[in-house]
mmCIF file of C-alpha atoms and ligand atoms in Angstrom:
data_model
loop_
_atom_site.group_PDB
_atom_site.id
_atom_site.type_symbol
_atom_site.label_atom_id
_atom_site.label_comp_id
_atom_site.label_asym_id
_atom_site.label_seq_id
_atom_site.Cartn_x
_atom_site.Cartn_y
_atom_site.Cartn_z
ATOM 1 C CA MET A 19 100.099 83.593 129.625
ATOM 2 C CA ASN A 20 98.034 85.612 127.442
ATOM 3 C CA ARG A 21 98.340 84.517 123.608
ATOM 4 C CA ILE A 22 99.220 88.336 122.618
ATOM 5 C CA THR A 23 101.793 88.544 125.327
ATOM 6 C CA GLU A 24 103.321 85.356 124.401
ATOM 7 C CA ASN A 25 103.514 85.987 120.466
ATOM 8 C CA THR A 26 105.129 89.480 121.401
ATOM 9 C CA ARG A 27 107.696 87.803 123.589
ATOM 10 C CA ARG A 28 108.541 85.183 121.003
ATOM 11 C CA ILE A 29 108.990 87.713 118.183
ATOM 12 C CA LEU A 30 111.129 90.065 120.332
ATOM 13 C CA GLY A 31 113.190 87.085 121.308
ATOM 14 C CA GLU A 32 113.937 86.317 117.769
ATOM 15 C CA LEU A 33 114.977 89.759 116.598
ATOM 16 C CA PRO A 34 118.569 90.612 115.884
ATOM 17 C CA GLU A 35 120.217 93.148 117.960
ATOM 18 C CA GLY A 36 119.191 96.660 116.785
ATOM 19 C CA VAL A 37 115.851 95.722 115.245
ATOM 20 C CA GLU A 38 112.822 97.220 116.893
ATOM 21 C CA LEU A 39 109.287 95.720 116.898
ATOM 22 C CA LEU A 40 106.413 98.186 116.203
ATOM 23 C CA VAL A 41 103.121 96.540 117.130
ATOM 24 C CA ALA A 42 100.705 97.501 114.562
ATOM 25 C CA GLY A 43 97.549 98.307 116.657
ATOM 26 C CA LYS A 44 94.835 99.235 114.221
ATOM 27 C CA GLY A 45 91.416 97.995 115.330
ATOM 28 C CA ARG A 46 92.741 96.656 118.551
ATOM 29 C CA THR A 47 91.502 97.500 122.074
ATOM 30 C CA ALA A 48 93.485 99.132 124.776
ATOM 31 C CA ASP A 49 93.529 95.671 126.649
ATOM 32 C CA GLU A 50 94.956 93.957 123.665
ATOM 33 C CA LEU A 51 97.633 96.414 123.103
ATOM 34 C CA MET A 52 98.399 96.314 126.951
ATOM 35 C CA ALA A 53 98.895 92.601 126.723
ATOM 36 C CA ALA A 54 101.600 93.259 124.010
ATOM 37 C CA VAL A 55 103.160 95.755 126.294
ATOM 38 C CA GLU A 56 103.312 93.093 128.933
ATOM 39 C CA GLY A 57 105.264 91.012 126.442
ATOM 40 C CA GLY A 58 107.710 93.646 125.965
ATOM 41 C CA ALA A 59 106.493 95.879 123.232
ATOM 42 C CA ARG A 60 107.853 99.426 123.242
ATOM 43 C CA ILE A 61 106.422 100.892 120.215
ATOM 44 C CA ILE A 62 102.807 100.886 119.104
ATOM 45 C CA GLY A 63 101.770 102.079 115.534
ATOM 46 C CA GLN A 64 98.381 103.563 114.733
ATOM 47 C CA ASN A 65 96.696 104.362 111.339
ATOM 48 C CA TYR A 66 93.966 106.735 112.675
ATOM 49 C CA VAL A 67 94.379 109.782 114.899
ATOM 50 C CA GLN A 68 90.996 109.739 116.429
ATOM 51 C CA ALA A 69 90.623 105.971 116.837
ATOM 52 C CA ALA A 70 93.989 105.988 118.584
ATOM 53 C CA GLU A 71 93.246 108.443 121.355
ATOM 54 C CA PRO A 72 91.500 105.873 123.918
ATOM 55 C CA ALA A 73 94.552 103.652 123.742
ATOM 56 C CA ILE A 74 96.980 106.381 124.104
ATOM 57 C CA ARG A 75 95.078 107.652 127.036
ATOM 58 C CA ALA A 76 95.169 104.338 128.692
ATOM 59 C CA ILE A 77 98.620 103.377 127.953
ATOM 60 C CA GLY A 78 100.403 106.618 127.680
ATOM 61 C CA ASN A 79 104.113 106.757 127.860
ATOM 62 C CA LEU A 80 104.687 103.161 128.620
ATOM 63 C CA VAL A 81 105.354 103.006 124.902
ATOM 64 C CA GLN A 82 106.255 105.228 122.013
ATOM 65 C CA TRP A 83 103.318 105.961 119.572
ATOM 66 C CA HIS A 84 104.148 106.132 115.930
ATOM 67 C CA PHE A 85 101.768 107.142 113.256
ATOM 68 C CA ILE A 86 101.634 104.789 110.371
ATOM 69 C CA GLY A 87 98.462 105.587 108.507
ATOM 70 C CA HIS A 88 97.663 108.217 105.832
ATOM 71 C CA LEU A 89 97.811 111.506 107.625
ATOM 72 C CA GLN A 90 95.414 114.191 106.443
ATOM 73 C CA ARG A 91 96.652 117.725 106.836
ATOM 74 C CA ASN A 92 93.492 118.654 109.080
ATOM 75 C CA LYS A 93 94.725 115.938 111.591
ATOM 76 C CA ALA A 94 98.409 117.167 111.744
ATOM 77 C CA LYS A 95 97.674 119.393 114.750
ATOM 78 C CA ARG A 96 96.378 116.590 116.921
ATOM 79 C CA ALA A 97 98.901 113.851 115.548
ATOM 80 C CA VAL A 98 101.859 115.983 116.759
ATOM 81 C CA GLU A 99 100.322 116.180 120.214
ATOM 82 C CA LEU A 100 99.729 112.441 120.309
ATOM 83 C CA PHE A 101 102.589 110.791 118.446
ATOM 84 C CA GLN A 102 106.344 110.627 119.005
ATOM 85 C CA MET A 103 106.933 109.815 115.344
ATOM 86 C CA ILE A 104 105.176 110.112 111.977
ATOM 87 C CA GLU A 105 106.462 107.411 109.583
ATOM 88 C CA THR A 106 104.168 108.357 106.708
ATOM 89 C CA VAL A 107 105.218 111.948 105.353
ATOM 90 C CA ASP A 108 104.336 111.756 101.693
ATOM 91 C CA SER A 109 104.299 115.393 100.634
ATOM 92 C CA ILE A 110 106.031 118.664 101.394
ATOM 93 C CA GLU A 111 102.615 120.120 102.156
ATOM 94 C CA LEU A 112 102.303 117.633 104.988
ATOM 95 C CA ALA A 113 105.641 118.141 106.054
ATOM 96 C CA ARG A 114 105.081 122.040 106.333
ATOM 97 C CA GLU A 115 101.904 121.560 108.026
ATOM 98 C CA LEU A 116 103.635 119.349 110.653
ATOM 99 C CA ASP A 117 106.416 121.787 110.972
ATOM 100 C CA LYS A 118 104.063 124.657 111.659
ATOM 101 C CA ARG A 119 102.195 122.667 114.224
ATOM 102 C CA CYS A 120 105.364 121.564 116.027
ATOM 103 C CA ALA A 121 106.541 125.197 116.197
ATOM 104 C CA GLY A 122 103.468 125.984 117.898
ATOM 105 C CA ILE A 123 103.946 123.633 120.798
ATOM 106 C CA GLY A 124 107.828 123.866 120.749
ATOM 107 C CA LEU A 125 108.909 120.465 119.669
ATOM 108 C CA ILE A 126 110.755 118.860 116.981
ATOM 109 C CA MET A 127 109.146 115.704 115.387
ATOM 110 C CA PRO A 128 111.016 112.829 114.003
ATOM 111 C CA VAL A 129 109.521 111.764 110.722
ATOM 112 C CA LEU A 130 110.042 109.087 108.006
ATOM 113 C CA ILE A 131 109.292 109.342 104.268
ATOM 114 C CA GLU A 132 106.769 106.801 102.922
ATOM 115 C CA VAL A 133 108.048 105.348 99.993
ATOM 116 C CA ASN A 134 105.816 103.764 97.211
ATOM 117 C CA SER A 135 108.536 101.339 96.474
ATOM 118 C CA ALA A 136 106.526 99.297 94.032
ATOM 119 C CA ARG A 137 105.065 102.464 92.296
ATOM 120 C CA GLU A 138 101.535 101.253 92.609
ATOM 121 C CA SER A 139 99.046 103.763 91.526
ATOM 122 C CA ARG A 140 96.578 103.538 94.236
ATOM 123 C CA LYS A 141 99.042 103.127 97.075
ATOM 124 C CA ALA A 142 100.164 105.849 99.494
ATOM 125 C CA GLY A 143 103.846 107.214 99.470
ATOM 126 C CA VAL A 144 106.298 108.950 97.250
ATOM 127 C CA PHE A 145 107.716 107.345 94.311
ATOM 128 C CA PRO A 146 111.487 106.395 94.710
ATOM 129 C CA GLU A 147 112.558 109.095 92.176
ATOM 130 C CA ASP A 148 110.906 111.854 94.041
ATOM 131 C CA VAL A 149 112.249 110.848 97.451
ATOM 132 C CA VAL A 150 115.502 112.948 97.328
ATOM 133 C CA ALA A 151 113.636 116.056 96.368
ATOM 134 C CA LEU A 152 111.207 115.807 99.243
ATOM 135 C CA THR A 153 114.069 115.007 101.601
ATOM 136 C CA ARG A 154 115.754 118.243 100.655
ATOM 137 C CA GLY A 155 112.561 120.011 101.267
ATOM 138 C CA ILE A 156 112.034 118.555 104.696
ATOM 139 C CA ALA A 157 115.594 119.380 105.557
ATOM 140 C CA SER A 158 114.780 123.000 105.288
ATOM 141 C CA LEU A 159 112.092 122.824 108.038
ATOM 142 C CA PRO A 160 113.254 123.459 111.474
ATOM 143 C CA ASN A 161 110.658 121.715 113.519
ATOM 144 C CA VAL A 162 110.578 118.257 111.741
ATOM 145 C CA ARG A 163 113.586 115.994 111.606
ATOM 146 C CA LEU A 164 113.837 113.448 108.836
ATOM 147 C CA MET A 165 115.117 110.078 110.466
ATOM 148 C CA GLY A 166 114.592 107.517 107.697
ATOM 149 C CA LEU A 167 112.253 105.835 105.283
ATOM 150 C CA MET A 168 109.206 103.546 105.581
ATOM 151 C CA THR A 169 107.668 101.381 103.056
ATOM 152 C CA MET A 170 104.841 98.786 102.644
ATOM 153 C CA GLY A 171 106.076 96.848 99.601
ATOM 154 C CA PRO A 172 103.523 95.482 97.253
ATOM 155 C CA LEU A 173 100.442 94.023 98.668
ATOM 156 C CA ALA A 174 99.018 90.446 98.010
ATOM 157 C CA ARG A 175 102.053 88.817 96.747
ATOM 158 C CA ALA A 176 104.206 86.014 97.897
ATOM 159 C CA ALA A 177 106.629 87.162 100.658
ATOM 160 C CA GLY A 178 109.663 86.756 98.509
ATOM 161 C CA GLU A 179 108.347 89.127 95.874
ATOM 162 C CA CYS A 180 108.846 92.022 98.396
ATOM 163 C CA ARG A 181 112.595 91.676 98.498
ATOM 164 C CA PRO A 182 113.584 93.679 95.546
ATOM 165 C CA PHE A 183 111.304 96.616 96.839
ATOM 166 C CA PHE A 184 112.935 96.328 100.393
ATOM 167 C CA SER A 185 116.415 96.260 98.901
ATOM 168 C CA GLY A 186 115.547 99.343 96.567
ATOM 169 C CA THR A 187 114.332 101.304 99.694
ATOM 170 C CA ARG A 188 117.548 100.309 101.490
ATOM 171 C CA ARG A 189 119.772 101.792 98.661
ATOM 172 C CA LEU A 190 117.550 104.857 98.619
ATOM 173 C CA PHE A 191 118.230 105.062 102.394
ATOM 174 C CA ASP A 192 122.032 104.735 101.841
ATOM 175 C CA GLU A 193 121.984 107.305 98.973
ATOM 176 C CA ILE A 194 120.306 109.931 101.183
ATOM 177 C CA ASP A 195 122.551 109.119 104.079
ATOM 178 C CA SER A 196 125.487 109.655 101.793
ATOM 179 C CA LEU A 197 124.346 113.145 100.935
ATOM 180 C CA ALA A 198 124.928 114.142 104.532
ATOM 181 C CA LEU A 199 122.326 116.820 104.514
ATOM 182 C CA PRO A 200 122.068 119.100 107.470
ATOM 183 C CA HIS A 201 119.158 118.306 109.813
ATOM 184 C CA VAL A 202 118.847 114.979 108.312
ATOM 185 C CA GLN A 203 119.780 112.040 110.394
ATOM 186 C CA MET A 204 119.208 108.743 108.553
ATOM 187 C CA LYS A 205 118.615 106.192 111.317
ATOM 188 C CA TYR A 206 115.368 104.183 110.801
ATOM 189 C CA LEU A 207 114.389 101.899 108.071
ATOM 190 C CA SER A 208 110.725 100.823 108.633
ATOM 191 C CA MET A 209 109.727 97.862 106.717
ATOM 192 C CA GLY A 210 108.308 94.306 106.898
ATOM 193 C CA MET A 211 105.068 93.175 108.299
ATOM 194 C CA THR A 212 103.861 89.738 109.560
ATOM 195 C CA ASP A 213 104.385 87.786 106.249
ATOM 196 C CA THR A 214 107.490 89.561 105.249
ATOM 197 C CA TYR A 215 109.610 90.848 108.386
ATOM 198 C CA LYS A 216 112.279 88.230 108.047
ATOM 199 C CA ILE A 217 113.087 89.174 104.466
ATOM 200 C CA ALA A 218 112.808 92.836 105.455
ATOM 201 C CA ILE A 219 115.444 92.357 108.300
ATOM 202 C CA ARG A 220 117.837 90.720 105.840
ATOM 203 C CA GLU A 221 117.426 93.692 103.554
ATOM 204 C CA GLY A 222 118.182 96.124 106.382
ATOM 205 C CA ALA A 223 115.066 97.101 108.259
ATOM 206 C CA ASN A 224 115.627 98.032 111.897
ATOM 207 C CA ILE A 225 111.885 98.764 112.606
ATOM 208 C CA ILE A 226 109.401 96.048 111.696
ATOM 209 C CA ARG A 227 105.553 96.470 111.836
ATOM 210 C CA ILE A 228 103.575 93.514 113.164
ATOM 211 C CA GLY A 229 99.845 93.207 113.640
ATOM 212 C CA ARG A 230 98.432 89.667 112.734
ATOM 213 C CA GLY A 231 101.551 87.865 113.957
ATOM 214 C CA ILE A 232 100.861 89.316 117.341
ATOM 215 C CA PHE A 233 97.107 89.462 117.497
ATOM 216 C CA GLY A 234 96.035 86.793 115.126
ATOM 217 C CA GLU A 235 93.877 87.030 112.024
ATOM 218 C CA ARG A 236 90.707 88.808 112.533
HETATM 219 C C1 PLP B 14 98.361 96.876 109.598
HETATM 220 C C2 PLP B 14 99.699 97.336 109.279
HETATM 221 C C3 PLP B 14 100.905 96.645 109.526
HETATM 222 C C4 PLP B 14 100.882 95.268 109.924
HETATM 223 O O1 PLP B 14 100.509 94.360 108.998
HETATM 224 P P1 PLP B 14 100.262 92.787 109.526
HETATM 225 O O2 PLP B 14 99.997 92.096 108.222
HETATM 226 O O3 PLP B 14 99.015 92.737 110.226
HETATM 227 O O4 PLP B 14 101.361 92.255 110.320
HETATM 228 C C5 PLP B 14 102.119 97.148 109.056
HETATM 229 N N1 PLP B 14 102.171 98.353 108.583
HETATM 230 C C6 PLP B 14 101.057 99.107 108.423
HETATM 231 C C7 PLP B 14 101.218 100.568 107.834
HETATM 232 C C8 PLP B 14 99.816 98.611 108.568
HETATM 233 O O5 PLP B 14 98.804 99.341 108.513
#
């Protein structure tokens, strides 16, 4: 069996009930992604709209496509045509643009807020203290549906050092859930990558995003 297919099967087999695998597909060919689909992958994440198009054309609706990169507003129109979830909303301006583009084609887009949980100045995402305000803003938009939070955690540190940032994001998730805002349906907590996913699951992640653990190091 193909190594990619095998890695995908193994990771899926280890996941607790209710935790979903997102295959982080940046820079991988449609054939590589297809090998992961053969191993049972049902969600593929992409970081760039244009670069994702050939793979989306080749694999289509065998999987769900999640956008996990930094989304520029001028790519929002194409993004809502191609993806079934945007995990990286980080401003009300982007949320409004997505809302407008979704209204134009008559769909409601599930979105997550990307949290800059380690408050790193050069990292994408919203600082934890600003997440509730953005939540309220998104809740007022009819064509996007807030369904949870996504975080990367701090880069280039030992896996265990991610734990407080994952648990902090989890607490924020619970806090927003308890507000019971109309049109907000807190369901997904997307955190953990190849080196950190086991910790993330213990801290409540129900989507983990794996690249190297499936495809190998570049
Ligand atoms: C690349 C990427 C991942 C996966 O990282 P690995 O270390 O390769 O598992 C997860 N999330 C995002 C947003 C990514 O860009």
